[in-house]
Amino acid sequence: MIDKSELLNRCTKAGKSVTPQRMAIIKQLSKSSHGVSAYDLLEQVNAAGHEFNISTIYRVLDFWTEMGVVHKIESNNTYLVCNDSHDNHLHILFHCTKCHEIEESCQFSKQISIPDNKKFIAKKNQVVELQGLCSGCKIA
């Protein structure tokens, strides 16, 4: 489960507020180790007693992605809570194409940095997704 005080600190530093909608959505998303689509997330939060629409889900996911708390997995248009509070490196995600488990490798991520380039400025919190098989699926 994601640390609420860490979320509050990040938002306070950025001059942003933590709304009930933002907390409900990040709480639900943090329960999954798989990428979750916006529509699946909508079903999950509404089943938990909320009445959000898809626009709210996307707006909140964009907010948390911008804050560096959530990763968007471009290959399948899903979202996953970041397990690393540092934003000074690339985020490497190992995505099992069989079971869809996703693991973030902070140790590997810290070894790679975006080179300085006068012609191109990379966004913070870049995500690199490596697809393959996890150890459980490779053995099976």
Coordinates of C-alpha atoms in Angstrom, one line a residue:
M1 CA 0.0 0.0 0.0
I2 CA 1.3 3.5 -0.8
D3 CA 2.4 5.7 2.0
K4 CA -0.2 8.5 2.5
S5 CA 2.4 10.8 4.2
E6 CA 4.7 10.5 1.2
L7 CA 1.8 11.5 -1.1
L8 CA 1.0 14.5 1.1
N9 CA 4.7 15.6 1.1
R10 CA 5.0 15.3 -2.7
C11 CA 1.8 17.3 -3.2
T12 CA 2.7 19.9 -0.7
K13 CA 6.2 20.5 -2.2
A14 CA 4.5 20.9 -5.6
G15 CA 1.8 23.2 -4.3
K16 CA -0.9 20.7 -5.0
S17 CA -3.7 19.4 -2.8
V18 CA -4.7 15.8 -2.1
T19 CA -8.4 15.5 -2.8
P20 CA -10.7 12.6 -1.8
Q21 CA -10.9 11.6 -5.5
R22 CA -7.1 11.5 -5.8
M23 CA -6.7 9.4 -2.7
A24 CA -9.5 7.0 -3.5
I25 CA -8.0 6.3 -7.0
I26 CA -4.4 6.0 -5.9
K27 CA -5.5 3.7 -3.0
Q28 CA -7.3 1.4 -5.4
L29 CA -4.5 1.5 -8.0
S30 CA -1.9 0.7 -5.3
K31 CA -3.6 -2.7 -4.7
S32 CA -2.5 -4.1 -8.0
S33 CA 0.9 -5.4 -9.2
H34 CA -0.4 -5.5 -12.8
G35 CA -1.0 -2.5 -15.0
V36 CA -4.7 -1.4 -14.6
S37 CA -6.6 0.3 -17.4
A38 CA -8.6 3.4 -16.6
Y39 CA -11.9 1.6 -17.3
D40 CA -11.0 -1.3 -15.0
L41 CA -10.0 1.3 -12.3
L42 CA -13.3 3.1 -12.8
E43 CA -15.2 -0.2 -12.1
Q44 CA -13.0 -0.9 -9.1
V45 CA -13.4 2.5 -7.4
N46 CA -17.1 2.6 -8.1
A47 CA -17.5 -0.9 -6.7
A48 CA -15.8 0.4 -3.6
G49 CA -18.6 3.0 -3.1
H50 CA -17.5 6.0 -5.2
E51 CA -19.4 7.5 -8.1
F52 CA -16.6 8.7 -10.4
N53 CA -16.8 9.1 -14.2
I54 CA -14.1 8.2 -16.7
S55 CA -13.0 11.8 -17.1
T56 CA -12.3 12.0 -13.3
I57 CA -10.2 8.8 -13.5
Y58 CA -8.1 10.1 -16.4
R59 CA -7.7 13.5 -14.9
V60 CA -6.5 11.9 -11.6
L61 CA -4.2 9.4 -13.4
D62 CA -2.7 12.3 -15.3
F63 CA -2.2 14.2 -12.0
W64 CA -0.4 11.2 -10.3
T65 CA 1.7 10.5 -13.4
E66 CA 2.8 14.1 -13.5
M67 CA 3.6 13.9 -9.8
G68 CA 5.8 10.8 -10.4
V69 CA 3.6 8.5 -8.3
V70 CA 2.1 6.5 -11.2
H71 CA 3.7 5.1 -14.4
K72 CA 1.7 4.9 -17.6
I73 CA 2.6 1.7 -19.4
E74 CA 2.3 2.7 -23.1
S75 CA 2.4 -0.8 -24.6
N76 CA -1.0 -1.7 -23.1
N77 CA -2.4 1.7 -22.0
T78 CA -2.4 0.8 -18.3
Y79 CA -1.2 2.4 -15.1
L80 CA 0.9 1.2 -12.2
V81 CA 2.0 2.8 -8.9
C82 CA 5.7 3.7 -8.8
N83 CA 7.5 1.8 -6.1
D84 CA 10.4 4.3 -6.1
S85 CA 10.1 7.8 -4.7
H86 CA 13.2 9.0 -6.4
D87 CA 12.8 11.0 -9.6
N88 CA 16.4 11.5 -10.6
H89 CA 16.7 8.5 -12.9
L90 CA 14.8 6.5 -15.5
H91 CA 12.3 4.0 -14.3
I92 CA 12.8 0.5 -15.7
L93 CA 9.8 -1.8 -15.7
F94 CA 10.1 -5.5 -16.4
H95 CA 6.8 -6.6 -18.0
C96 CA 6.0 -10.3 -18.2
T97 CA 4.1 -10.8 -21.4
K98 CA 2.6 -14.1 -20.1
C99 CA 1.2 -13.3 -16.7
H100 CA 1.4 -9.5 -17.1
E101 CA 3.2 -9.0 -13.8
I102 CA 5.2 -5.8 -13.7
E103 CA 8.3 -5.3 -11.6
E104 CA 10.1 -2.0 -11.3
S105 CA 13.9 -2.3 -10.9
C106 CA 15.2 0.6 -8.9
Q107 CA 18.7 -0.8 -8.8
F108 CA 18.9 -1.2 -12.5
S109 CA 17.3 2.2 -13.0
K110 CA 19.8 4.0 -11.0
Q111 CA 22.6 2.8 -13.2
I112 CA 21.2 4.5 -16.3
S113 CA 21.0 8.3 -16.7
I114 CA 19.7 10.5 -19.4
P115 CA 22.7 12.2 -21.1
D116 CA 22.8 16.0 -21.3
N117 CA 21.9 17.1 -24.8
K118 CA 21.5 20.7 -25.9
K119 CA 19.1 19.8 -28.7
F120 CA 16.8 17.7 -26.6
I121 CA 15.5 17.9 -23.0
A122 CA 14.0 14.6 -21.7
K123 CA 11.0 14.7 -19.4
K124 CA 11.4 13.7 -15.7
N125 CA 10.2 10.3 -14.6
Q126 CA 10.9 8.5 -17.9
V127 CA 9.7 5.0 -18.1
V128 CA 11.5 2.3 -20.0
E129 CA 9.5 -1.0 -20.4
L130 CA 11.3 -4.2 -21.0
Q131 CA 9.1 -7.1 -22.1
G132 CA 9.9 -10.7 -21.5
L133 CA 9.1 -13.6 -19.1
C134 CA 9.3 -13.4 -15.3
S135 CA 11.1 -16.3 -13.5
G136 CA 7.7 -18.0 -12.7
C137 CA 6.5 -18.0 -16.3
K138 CA 9.9 -18.9 -17.7
I139 CA 10.0 -22.1 -15.6
A140 CA 6.4 -23.1 -16.2

